[in-house]
Short mmCIF file of C-alpha atoms and ligand atoms in Angstrom, two decimals:
data_model
loop_
_atom_site.label_atom_id
_atom_site.label_comp_id
_atom_site.label_asym_id
_atom_site.label_seq_id
_atom_site.Cartn_x
_atom_site.Cartn_y
_atom_site.Cartn_z
CA UNK A 1 146.87 55.77 56.32
CA UNK A 2 147.18 57.80 53.14
CA UNK A 3 146.34 56.51 49.69
CA UNK A 4 149.74 55.54 48.33
CA UNK A 5 148.70 53.11 45.65
CA UNK A 6 149.73 50.12 47.73
CA UNK A 7 153.25 51.41 48.39
CA UNK A 8 152.88 52.00 52.12
CA UNK A 9 155.49 50.10 54.08
CA UNK A 10 154.52 46.96 55.99
CA UNK A 11 156.96 45.10 58.24
CA UNK A 12 157.19 41.86 60.21
CA UNK A 13 157.76 43.09 63.75
CA UNK A 14 157.52 39.92 65.82
CA UNK A 15 158.63 36.35 65.13
CA UNK A 16 158.91 33.26 67.31
CA UNK A 17 158.46 29.49 67.35
CA UNK A 18 156.74 27.25 69.87
CA UNK A 19 158.53 26.93 73.19
CA UNK A 20 159.30 23.29 72.45
CA UNK A 21 159.82 21.51 69.12
CA UNK A 22 159.97 17.85 68.22
CA UNK A 23 157.73 15.44 70.10
CA UNK A 24 155.05 17.27 72.11
CA UNK A 25 152.41 14.69 73.04
CA UNK A 26 150.99 16.79 75.88
CA UNK A 27 149.82 19.80 73.83
CA UNK A 28 146.74 19.93 71.59
CA UNK A 29 147.24 21.38 68.14
CA UNK A 30 145.33 24.59 68.85
CA UNK A 31 147.49 25.20 71.91
CA UNK A 32 150.61 24.92 69.75
CA UNK A 33 149.27 27.92 67.81
CA UNK A 34 148.62 29.77 71.06
CA UNK A 35 152.07 29.02 72.44
CA UNK A 36 153.75 30.37 69.29
CA UNK A 37 151.49 33.43 69.36
CA UNK A 38 152.33 34.21 72.98
CA UNK A 39 156.02 33.97 72.13
CA UNK A 40 155.73 36.16 69.04
CA UNK A 41 153.78 38.84 70.89
CA UNK A 42 156.31 38.76 73.68
CA UNK A 43 159.03 39.12 71.03
CA UNK A 44 157.55 42.33 69.62
CA UNK A 45 156.10 43.81 72.79
CA UNK A 46 152.56 43.97 71.46
CA UNK A 47 149.54 42.75 73.39
CA UNK A 48 146.82 40.49 72.06
CA UNK A 49 144.58 43.57 72.38
CA UNK A 50 146.58 45.14 69.55
CA UNK A 51 145.75 42.28 67.18
CA UNK A 52 142.75 42.57 64.84
CA UNK A 53 143.81 40.32 61.98
CA UNK A 54 144.43 36.57 61.96
CA UNK A 55 145.74 34.20 59.32
CA UNK A 56 146.29 30.45 59.56
CA UNK A 57 145.69 27.29 57.58
CA UNK A 58 143.37 26.04 60.31
CA UNK A 59 139.97 27.63 60.94
CA UNK A 60 140.78 31.26 61.82
CA UNK A 61 137.42 31.59 63.61
CA UNK A 62 138.36 28.85 66.06
CA UNK A 63 141.81 30.28 66.66
CA UNK A 64 140.56 33.85 67.15
CA UNK A 65 138.02 32.62 69.71
CA UNK A 66 140.63 30.54 71.50
CA UNK A 67 142.95 33.55 71.73
CA UNK A 68 140.18 35.97 72.69
CA UNK A 69 140.56 38.13 69.57
CA UNK A 70 137.75 40.01 67.77
CA UNK A 71 139.16 40.11 64.24
CA UNK A 72 138.28 42.43 61.39
CA UNK A 73 140.49 40.46 58.99
CA UNK A 74 140.50 36.66 58.63
CA UNK A 75 142.60 34.62 56.23
CA UNK A 76 142.20 30.85 56.19
CA UNK A 77 144.12 30.30 52.97
CA UNK A 78 145.22 26.68 52.95
CA UNK A 79 147.24 25.71 49.90
CA UNK A 80 149.94 23.62 51.52
CA UNK A 81 153.29 24.47 53.02
CA UNK A 82 153.66 27.80 51.27
CA UNK A 83 150.39 29.09 52.73
CA UNK A 84 152.21 31.34 55.18
CA UNK A 85 153.96 33.22 52.39
CA UNK A 86 150.54 33.87 50.94
CA UNK A 87 149.23 34.90 54.37
CA UNK A 88 152.01 37.46 54.66
CA UNK A 89 151.27 38.79 51.20
CA UNK A 90 147.55 39.07 51.89
CA UNK A 91 148.24 40.64 55.27
CA UNK A 92 150.46 43.29 53.71
CA UNK A 93 147.69 44.21 51.30
CA UNK A 94 145.14 44.25 54.13
CA UNK A 95 147.31 46.47 56.33
CA UNK A 96 147.98 48.89 53.47
CA UNK A 97 144.31 49.23 52.75
CA UNK A 98 143.28 49.66 56.37
CA UNK A 99 141.25 46.47 56.84
CA UNK A 100 143.07 45.98 60.12
CA UNK A 101 146.00 47.31 62.15
CA UNK A 102 148.03 44.25 63.18
CA UNK A 103 147.90 40.70 61.79
CA UNK A 104 149.01 37.44 63.37
CA UNK A 105 150.11 34.74 60.93
CA UNK A 106 150.24 31.53 62.93
CA UNK A 107 151.14 27.90 62.54
CA UNK A 108 150.69 24.97 64.91
CA UNK A 109 150.61 21.35 63.89
CA UNK A 110 150.63 18.18 65.97
CA UNK A 111 151.84 16.30 62.93
CA UNK A 112 153.60 13.56 64.88
CA UNK A 113 151.58 13.17 68.07
CA UNK A 114 148.18 14.00 66.47
CA UNK A 115 146.79 15.61 69.63
CA UNK A 116 143.57 17.55 69.19
CA UNK A 117 144.00 17.56 65.43
CA UNK A 118 141.00 19.35 64.04
CA UNK A 119 140.00 20.53 60.61
CA UNK A 120 137.41 17.85 59.94
CA UNK A 121 133.87 18.22 61.20
CA UNK A 122 133.07 15.92 64.07
CA UNK A 123 136.60 15.33 65.31
CA UNK A 124 135.95 14.05 68.84
CA UNK A 125 139.02 15.83 70.26
CA UNK A 126 138.10 19.26 68.86
CA UNK A 127 136.38 21.57 71.32
CA UNK A 128 133.10 21.09 69.43
CA UNK A 129 133.68 17.33 69.51
CA UNK A 130 134.13 17.38 73.28
CA UNK A 131 131.64 20.02 74.37
CA UNK A 132 128.83 20.11 71.77
CA UNK A 133 128.62 16.93 69.65
CA UNK A 134 127.98 14.62 72.64
CA UNK A 135 124.64 16.36 73.22
CA UNK A 136 123.11 15.14 69.99
CA UNK A 137 122.97 17.90 67.39
CA UNK A 138 122.32 16.81 63.79
CA UNK A 139 123.59 19.70 61.71
CA UNK A 140 122.77 23.41 61.62
CA UNK A 141 118.95 23.11 61.96
CA UNK A 142 119.46 21.63 65.41
CA UNK A 143 122.09 24.11 66.62
CA UNK A 144 121.88 27.43 64.77
CA UNK A 145 118.45 28.44 66.20
CA UNK A 146 119.46 27.64 69.80
CA UNK A 147 119.24 31.29 70.83
CA UNK A 148 115.73 31.89 69.50
CA UNK A 149 113.92 30.97 72.73
CA UNK A 150 116.23 33.31 74.66
CA UNK A 151 115.45 36.07 72.15
CA UNK A 152 111.73 35.36 72.55
CA UNK A 153 111.98 35.65 76.32
CA UNK A 154 114.10 38.82 76.25
CA UNK A 155 112.13 40.73 73.63
CA UNK A 156 108.70 39.12 73.41
CA UNK A 157 109.16 37.88 69.84
CA UNK A 158 106.17 35.69 68.98
CA UNK A 159 106.09 32.46 67.02
CA UNK A 160 103.82 34.27 64.55
CA UNK A 161 106.37 37.06 64.03
CA UNK A 162 109.12 34.52 63.40
CA UNK A 163 106.88 32.73 60.90
CA UNK A 164 106.16 36.04 59.16
CA UNK A 165 109.80 36.16 58.01
CA UNK A 166 109.13 33.12 55.83
CA UNK A 167 105.76 34.48 54.69
CA UNK A 168 107.22 37.81 53.54
CA UNK A 169 110.12 36.21 51.72
CA UNK A 170 107.70 33.96 49.87
CA UNK A 171 105.94 37.14 48.68
CA UNK A 172 109.21 38.20 47.09
CA UNK A 173 109.83 34.72 45.67
CA UNK A 174 106.40 34.73 44.05
CA UNK A 175 107.70 37.57 41.84
CA UNK A 176 110.85 35.65 40.89
CA UNK A 177 110.49 32.96 38.20
CA UNK A 178 113.82 31.40 39.21
CA UNK A 179 112.79 30.90 42.85
CA UNK A 180 112.32 27.28 43.86
CA UNK A 181 109.32 27.95 46.14
CA UNK A 182 106.81 30.45 44.76
CA UNK A 183 103.36 29.53 46.11
CA UNK A 184 102.09 32.01 48.70
CA UNK A 185 102.09 30.81 52.31
CA UNK A 186 100.48 32.05 55.51
CA UNK A 187 101.67 32.23 59.09
CA UNK A 188 99.42 29.24 59.81
CA UNK A 189 101.09 27.28 57.01
CA UNK A 190 104.48 27.96 58.57
CA UNK A 191 103.40 27.09 62.10
CA UNK A 192 101.69 23.88 60.97
CA UNK A 193 104.68 22.68 58.93
CA UNK A 194 106.77 19.89 60.42
CA UNK A 195 108.71 20.69 63.59
CA UNK A 196 112.44 20.40 62.93
CA UNK A 197 113.93 21.80 66.13
CA UNK A 198 111.45 23.59 68.37
CA UNK A 199 110.76 26.48 67.90
CA UNK A 200 111.87 26.12 64.26
CA UNK A 201 109.48 24.57 61.71
CA UNK A 202 110.34 23.23 58.27
CA UNK A 203 109.23 26.42 56.49
CA UNK A 204 111.54 28.47 58.74
CA UNK A 205 114.55 26.52 57.43
CA UNK A 206 116.41 27.26 54.20
CA UNK A 207 116.12 25.14 51.10
CA UNK A 208 118.80 22.67 50.07
CA UNK A 209 119.62 23.14 46.39
CA UNK A 210 122.32 22.97 43.72
CA UNK A 211 123.66 26.02 41.94
CA UNK A 212 126.45 28.57 41.87
CA UNK A 213 127.51 32.08 40.95
CA UNK A 214 130.57 34.14 40.06
CA UNK A 215 131.68 37.78 40.13
CA UNK A 216 134.31 39.70 38.18
CA UNK A 217 135.96 42.76 39.71
CA UNK A 218 138.16 45.35 38.07
CA UNK A 219 139.28 48.94 38.58
CA UNK A 220 136.75 51.77 38.37
CA UNK A 221 138.40 53.45 35.35
CA UNK A 222 138.40 50.19 33.43
CA UNK A 223 134.86 49.43 34.53
CA UNK A 224 133.65 52.57 32.77
CA UNK A 225 134.62 51.10 29.38
CA UNK A 226 132.69 47.88 29.93
CA UNK A 227 129.08 47.26 28.89
CA UNK A 228 127.41 46.69 32.25
CA UNK A 229 126.74 49.55 34.66
CA UNK A 230 129.42 49.22 37.34
CA UNK A 231 128.51 48.22 40.88
CA UNK A 232 130.98 49.96 43.14
CA UNK A 233 132.21 48.62 46.45
CA UNK A 234 131.74 51.46 48.93
CA UNK A 235 132.67 49.57 52.07
CA UNK A 236 133.40 46.10 53.40
CA UNK A 237 133.55 44.44 56.78
CA UNK A 238 134.36 41.07 58.28
CA UNK A 239 134.62 39.53 61.72
CA UNK A 240 134.17 36.34 63.70
CA UNK A 241 133.04 35.29 67.14
CA UNK A 242 133.17 31.58 68.00
CA UNK A 243 133.09 28.26 66.17
CA UNK A 244 130.87 26.95 69.03
CA UNK A 245 127.37 28.42 68.97
CA UNK A 246 127.06 27.48 72.65
CA UNK A 247 129.78 30.04 73.45
CA UNK A 248 128.13 33.10 71.89
CA UNK A 249 128.50 36.11 74.18
CA UNK A 250 124.82 37.01 73.76
CA UNK A 251 122.29 34.57 72.34
CA UNK A 252 120.09 37.40 71.10
CA UNK A 253 122.76 39.16 69.00
CA UNK A 254 125.78 38.29 66.87
CA UNK A 255 129.04 40.03 67.75
CA UNK A 256 130.43 39.16 64.30
CA UNK A 257 127.40 40.84 62.67
CA UNK A 258 127.83 43.99 64.75
CA UNK A 259 131.56 44.33 64.11
CA UNK A 260 131.41 43.47 60.41
CA UNK A 261 128.43 45.73 59.73
CA UNK A 262 129.87 48.71 61.59
CA UNK A 263 133.17 48.36 59.74
CA UNK A 264 131.47 48.27 56.33
CA UNK A 265 129.16 51.20 57.07
CA UNK A 266 132.00 53.31 58.43
CA UNK A 267 134.19 52.61 55.42
CA UNK A 268 131.33 53.52 53.10
CA UNK A 269 130.53 56.62 55.13
CA UNK A 270 126.84 55.75 55.28
CA UNK A 271 124.22 54.91 57.89
CA UNK A 272 121.37 52.39 57.64
CA UNK A 273 119.09 55.26 56.63
CA UNK A 274 121.06 55.55 53.36
CA UNK A 275 120.37 51.93 52.36
CA UNK A 276 117.75 51.36 49.67
CA UNK A 277 117.93 47.57 49.45
CA UNK A 278 119.16 44.90 51.82
CA UNK A 279 120.17 41.25 51.66
CA UNK A 280 120.67 39.32 54.92
CA UNK A 281 121.73 35.69 54.59
CA UNK A 282 118.72 33.73 55.85
CA UNK A 283 119.74 30.20 56.65
CA UNK A 284 116.84 30.21 59.13
CA UNK A 285 114.02 32.64 59.83
CA UNK A 286 115.73 34.23 62.82
CA UNK A 287 118.72 35.44 60.77
CA UNK A 288 117.00 38.49 59.23
CA UNK A 289 115.77 39.43 62.71
CA UNK A 290 119.26 39.36 64.21
CA UNK A 291 120.71 41.03 61.09
CA UNK A 292 118.28 43.96 61.04
CA UNK A 293 119.13 44.74 64.66
CA UNK A 294 122.85 44.03 64.62
CA UNK A 295 123.39 46.16 61.50
CA UNK A 296 121.42 49.01 63.09
CA UNK A 297 118.35 49.11 60.84
CA UNK A 298 116.02 48.82 63.84
CA UNK A 299 116.45 48.92 67.60
CA UNK A 300 117.00 45.87 69.80
CA UNK A 301 113.93 43.68 69.98
CA UNK A 302 112.11 45.55 67.21
CA UNK A 303 112.86 43.41 64.14
CA UNK A 304 110.07 40.84 64.55
CA UNK A 305 107.34 43.48 64.65
CA UNK A 306 109.10 45.42 61.86
CA UNK A 307 108.93 42.42 59.52
CA UNK A 308 105.44 41.38 60.61
CA UNK A 309 104.18 44.89 59.79
CA UNK A 310 105.32 44.55 56.18
CA UNK A 311 108.26 46.96 56.20
CA UNK A 312 110.50 44.46 54.39
CA UNK A 313 107.79 43.11 52.06
CA UNK A 314 107.12 44.19 48.47
CA UNK A 315 106.09 47.85 48.70
CA UNK A 316 107.64 48.22 52.15
CA UNK A 317 110.20 50.87 53.03
CA UNK A 318 113.15 48.49 53.42
CA UNK A 319 113.06 45.78 50.72
CA UNK A 320 114.83 42.74 52.20
CA UNK A 321 115.87 39.47 50.56
CA UNK A 322 114.10 40.38 47.35
CA UNK A 323 115.07 37.19 45.51
CA UNK A 324 113.10 35.16 48.08
CA UNK A 325 116.22 34.38 50.09
CA UNK A 326 117.58 31.08 51.27
CA UNK A 327 114.11 30.26 52.57
CA UNK A 328 112.39 30.43 49.14
CA UNK A 329 114.86 31.23 46.33
CA UNK A 330 117.79 28.84 46.68
CA UNK A 331 120.34 27.64 49.23
CA UNK A 332 123.22 25.55 47.96
CA UNK A 333 124.95 25.41 51.31
CA UNK A 334 127.03 28.58 50.86
CA UNK A 335 124.31 31.03 49.88
CA UNK A 336 126.30 34.26 50.28
CA UNK A 337 127.12 34.39 46.58
CA UNK A 338 123.41 34.53 45.76
CA UNK A 339 122.83 37.43 48.13
CA UNK A 340 125.54 39.41 46.33
CA UNK A 341 124.08 38.47 42.92
CA UNK A 342 120.70 39.89 43.92
CA UNK A 343 122.29 43.11 45.19
CA UNK A 344 124.02 43.49 41.82
CA UNK A 345 120.77 42.87 39.93
CA UNK A 346 118.92 45.44 42.04
CA UNK A 347 121.68 48.02 41.47
CA UNK A 348 121.66 47.33 37.73
CA UNK A 349 117.87 47.53 37.65
CA UNK A 350 117.51 44.00 36.30
CA UNK A 351 116.02 42.08 39.25
CA UNK A 352 112.83 40.07 38.66
CA UNK A 353 111.30 41.83 41.65
CA UNK A 354 112.97 45.16 40.91
CA UNK A 355 112.77 47.87 43.56
CA UNK A 356 112.51 51.46 42.32
CA UNK A 357 115.47 53.78 42.73
CA UNK A 358 118.03 51.49 44.34
CA UNK A 359 121.34 53.34 44.68
CA UNK A 360 122.80 51.67 47.77
CA UNK A 361 122.47 47.96 48.52
CA UNK A 362 123.92 46.03 51.45
CA UNK A 363 124.68 42.31 51.27
CA UNK A 364 125.38 40.73 54.63
CA UNK A 365 126.45 37.12 55.06
CA UNK A 366 126.88 34.72 57.94
CA UNK A 367 129.56 32.02 58.20
CA UNK A 368 128.90 28.89 60.20
CA UNK A 369 126.40 29.38 63.01
CA UNK A 370 127.04 33.04 63.91
CA UNK A 371 130.73 32.03 63.73
CA UNK A 372 131.70 34.66 61.15
CA UNK A 373 130.23 37.50 59.14
CA UNK A 374 130.97 39.56 56.02
CA UNK A 375 129.27 42.76 54.87
CA UNK A 376 129.37 44.57 51.52
CA UNK A 377 128.06 48.08 50.88
CA UNK A 378 127.47 48.38 47.13
CA UNK A 379 126.31 51.23 44.93
CA UNK A 380 125.69 52.12 41.30
CA UNK A 381 127.05 55.62 42.01
CA UNK A 382 130.81 56.02 41.71
CA UNK A 383 132.23 57.00 45.10
CA UNK B 1 123.80 3.30 77.16
CA UNK B 2 123.83 3.40 73.41
CA UNK B 3 127.32 2.76 72.07
CA UNK B 4 126.62 5.02 69.11
CA UNK B 5 126.32 8.42 70.75
CA UNK B 6 129.20 10.79 69.98
CA UNK B 7 132.03 10.43 72.49
CA UNK B 8 134.34 13.24 73.54
CA UNK B 9 138.08 12.61 73.25
CA UNK B 10 140.04 14.66 75.80
CA UNK B 11 143.25 16.50 74.96
CA UNK B 12 145.98 17.30 77.49
CA UNK B 13 144.48 20.78 77.84
CA UNK B 14 140.97 19.47 78.58
CA UNK B 15 141.90 16.34 80.55
CA UNK B 16 141.46 17.97 83.99
CA UNK B 17 137.84 18.77 83.07
CA UNK B 18 137.14 15.13 82.22
CA UNK B 19 139.11 13.89 85.25
CA UNK B 20 136.74 15.96 87.37
CA UNK B 21 133.69 14.49 85.66
CA UNK B 22 135.03 10.99 86.33
CA UNK B 23 135.03 11.87 90.03
CA UNK B 24 131.55 13.35 89.90
CA UNK B 25 132.80 16.94 90.00
CA UNK B 26 132.31 19.78 87.53
CA UNK B 27 135.62 21.65 87.25
CA UNK B 28 136.33 24.92 85.48
CA UNK B 29 139.44 26.99 84.99
CA UNK B 30 139.76 30.09 87.16
CA UNK B 31 141.92 33.16 86.58
CA UNK B 32 142.92 34.73 89.93
CA UNK B 33 143.94 38.06 88.37
CA UNK B 34 140.52 38.45 86.67
CA UNK B 35 138.71 36.70 89.54
CA UNK B 36 136.73 34.93 86.83
CA UNK B 37 136.03 31.45 85.55
CA UNK B 38 136.16 30.56 81.86
CA UNK B 39 135.16 27.74 79.52
CA UNK B 40 135.98 25.85 77.29
CA UNK B 41 139.41 24.93 78.63
CA UNK B 42 142.56 26.54 77.29
CA UNK B 43 146.03 27.26 78.62
CA UNK B 44 145.52 30.97 79.18
CA UNK B 45 142.76 33.21 80.45
CA UNK B 46 140.97 34.63 77.36
CA UNK B 47 140.45 37.97 79.14
CA UNK B 48 143.95 38.87 80.38
CA UNK B 49 146.05 36.12 78.80
CA UNK B 50 147.54 35.07 82.11
CA UNK B 51 148.76 31.47 82.12
CA UNK B 52 148.65 31.49 85.93
CA UNK B 53 145.26 29.83 85.95
CA UNK B 54 143.91 27.03 88.11
CA UNK B 55 141.32 24.28 87.97
CA UNK B 56 138.58 24.58 90.58
CA UNK B 57 135.60 22.47 91.48
CA UNK B 58 132.43 24.49 90.90
CA UNK B 59 128.95 24.14 92.34
CA UNK B 60 127.35 22.29 89.43
CA UNK B 61 124.38 24.63 89.78
CA UNK B 62 123.02 26.72 86.96
CA UNK B 63 119.93 27.83 85.10
CA UNK B 64 118.47 26.98 81.71
CA UNK B 65 119.70 29.84 79.50
CA UNK B 66 118.31 28.72 76.14
CA UNK B 67 117.56 25.55 74.21
CA UNK B 68 115.88 23.95 71.23
CA UNK B 69 114.16 20.59 70.95
CA UNK B 70 115.71 18.37 68.31
CA UNK B 71 113.23 16.29 66.32
CA UNK B 72 115.96 14.77 64.12
CA UNK B 73 117.87 12.44 66.45
CA UNK B 74 121.61 11.99 66.19
CA UNK B 75 123.00 8.44 66.09
CA UNK B 76 122.29 6.76 69.42
CA UNK B 77 119.64 9.34 70.38
CA UNK B 78 116.74 7.62 68.59
CA UNK B 79 115.05 6.57 71.85
CA UNK B 80 115.40 10.06 73.30
CA UNK B 81 113.82 12.09 70.47
CA UNK B 82 112.57 14.71 70.61
CA UNK B 83 115.20 15.92 73.08
CA UNK B 84 116.46 19.31 74.16
CA UNK B 85 119.90 20.63 73.27
CA UNK B 86 120.41 23.25 75.92
CA UNK B 87 122.80 25.95 77.03
CA UNK B 88 123.23 26.08 80.79
CA UNK B 89 124.24 29.30 82.52
CA UNK B 90 126.51 28.13 85.32
CA UNK B 91 126.38 29.91 88.67
CA UNK B 92 130.10 30.75 88.29
CA UNK B 93 129.65 32.61 84.98
CA UNK B 94 130.51 30.42 81.97
CA UNK B 95 127.89 28.69 79.88
CA UNK B 96 128.01 25.18 78.47
CA UNK B 97 125.96 23.05 76.15
CA UNK B 98 124.22 20.03 77.67
CA UNK B 99 121.14 17.82 77.68
CA UNK B 100 118.36 18.01 80.27
CA UNK B 101 117.49 14.72 82.00
CA UNK B 102 114.98 13.72 84.65
CA UNK B 103 112.11 15.59 83.03
CA UNK B 104 110.21 15.14 79.80
CA UNK B 105 111.72 17.55 77.29
CA UNK B 106 108.68 19.63 76.29
CA UNK B 107 108.33 23.40 75.86
CA UNK B 108 105.91 23.39 78.81
CA UNK B 109 108.37 21.64 81.13
CA UNK B 110 111.49 23.48 80.04
CA UNK B 111 111.12 27.06 81.23
CA UNK B 112 113.99 29.46 80.64
CA UNK B 113 115.97 30.32 83.77
CA UNK B 114 114.70 27.27 85.68
CA UNK B 115 117.33 26.03 88.17
CA UNK B 116 119.37 23.00 87.16
CA UNK B 117 122.06 20.86 88.72
CA UNK B 118 124.76 18.73 87.15
CA UNK B 119 124.68 14.97 86.97
CA UNK B 120 126.96 12.61 85.09
CA UNK B 121 126.45 9.61 82.86
CA UNK B 122 128.92 7.31 81.19
CA UNK B 123 129.73 8.03 77.57
CA UNK B 124 132.49 5.86 76.14
CA UNK B 125 135.60 6.34 78.24
CA UNK B 126 134.40 9.52 79.98
CA UNK B 127 131.63 10.66 82.28
CA UNK B 128 129.53 13.27 80.48
CA UNK B 129 128.05 16.21 82.40
CA UNK B 130 124.27 16.50 81.97
CA UNK B 131 121.79 18.64 83.87
CA UNK B 132 118.51 17.89 85.67
CA UNK B 133 116.00 20.12 87.43
CA UNK B 134 117.50 21.21 90.75
CA UNK B 135 116.25 19.34 93.78
CA UNK B 136 113.76 21.32 95.79
CA UNK B 137 113.14 23.75 92.93
CA UNK B 138 109.61 24.50 91.86
CA UNK B 139 108.70 22.59 88.72
ZN1 ZN C 1 142.48 36.68 83.45
#
């Protein structure tokens, strides 16, 4: 795909409706999507293997998992009945810029029969409502870390190494006046804090806070005339795996992390060795461990020892979560914005715990419980 | 049985699974062209997209793949806390979330890869599949 200033042609090549229309009381809403998708793919002669982008007003993670797609472009824009026009517009821009090669825009709605109507958390007819909720989870702390014991068995990660994630991030937070939790803690403090969901203790869970953030983006030529040093976007990635943490392909690794990270690094033309500063969304202490491995900073099973040895701590060779992270800085519920803000501060040289010589920063976020991922490669050098 | 625990509501695409549970059978969908089972239920095989798939009774045997122990009980689970939320690796390939019954849910008792077998208990209008240590297995 050549740079044509957004003029490259994009076409709708397949189009179809559900096999039946009207009253369909025997088909769940998600299956209405799937039926229309099968028909549209049949219409254009493409296979589901050709699809790497998905857009719908429902949760695109759930639909991609249902269809067996590993997306690198997700659009869940939901602004009412015109959403699909917006999906098409966004998809055209995504295809022109190479985020993906083929996008499905889908619709399925059991508006009359209300069969398997999802969208709200805890719907008892959703797949989560049928196959996870009955077993007694109470929010992310009691589901998200479900793979940690498997990781421990596979790779020998110790409880002390897991606790060291929280200890190291508190060291960064101690340097940050805006961090909510700044008092130094030890591994023993972490392991003697209240058990939330074995093997996860209170101090291995993120904070719950209020707050927000915003970003303004513009073109590189225009950015040069503005007062702040520009932070350039070198590469981006996104992906998803499954809305049900129990259906992860591998409980010791996130497929969405791997796909999103590889896409962003390839687009930026860099490797992990080129990264000076790193943010990995830490809803729980195991997230930086999975992130370091899935983005390729260390080998499989090495991240716990890597963190415990101080490599990500102040003075270490890979400064990680330098604001203190979700564990010690802040966590409003959707922390990703704060990870990006800290990357920008580090690249501008204005962070409270400033790292010397940061030219490339990576901000990596998780969506849901390993359901989705997004990765940004940022730099203060113009590409 | 606490009336407050979350109850699954089947859809037409998942009803055969719950019909099996009601008869004391664990059933999964099977794709003959892939020679593979899959879960959760859907109208086509997620590997090859064939809609020529069938429901089959499976063994109900599996192993404890991973778990955590929830200290913050969900509604209706107050008497059970702390209790394990587990992922069971079924002998036929797919994995499913479940609870472990018939054994105190402690880290010492719950050893990864220990053999399990399905059992069912009433939950609202369905029978819910749960797992217990397999009979005859070392504990
Ligand atoms: Zn198949």
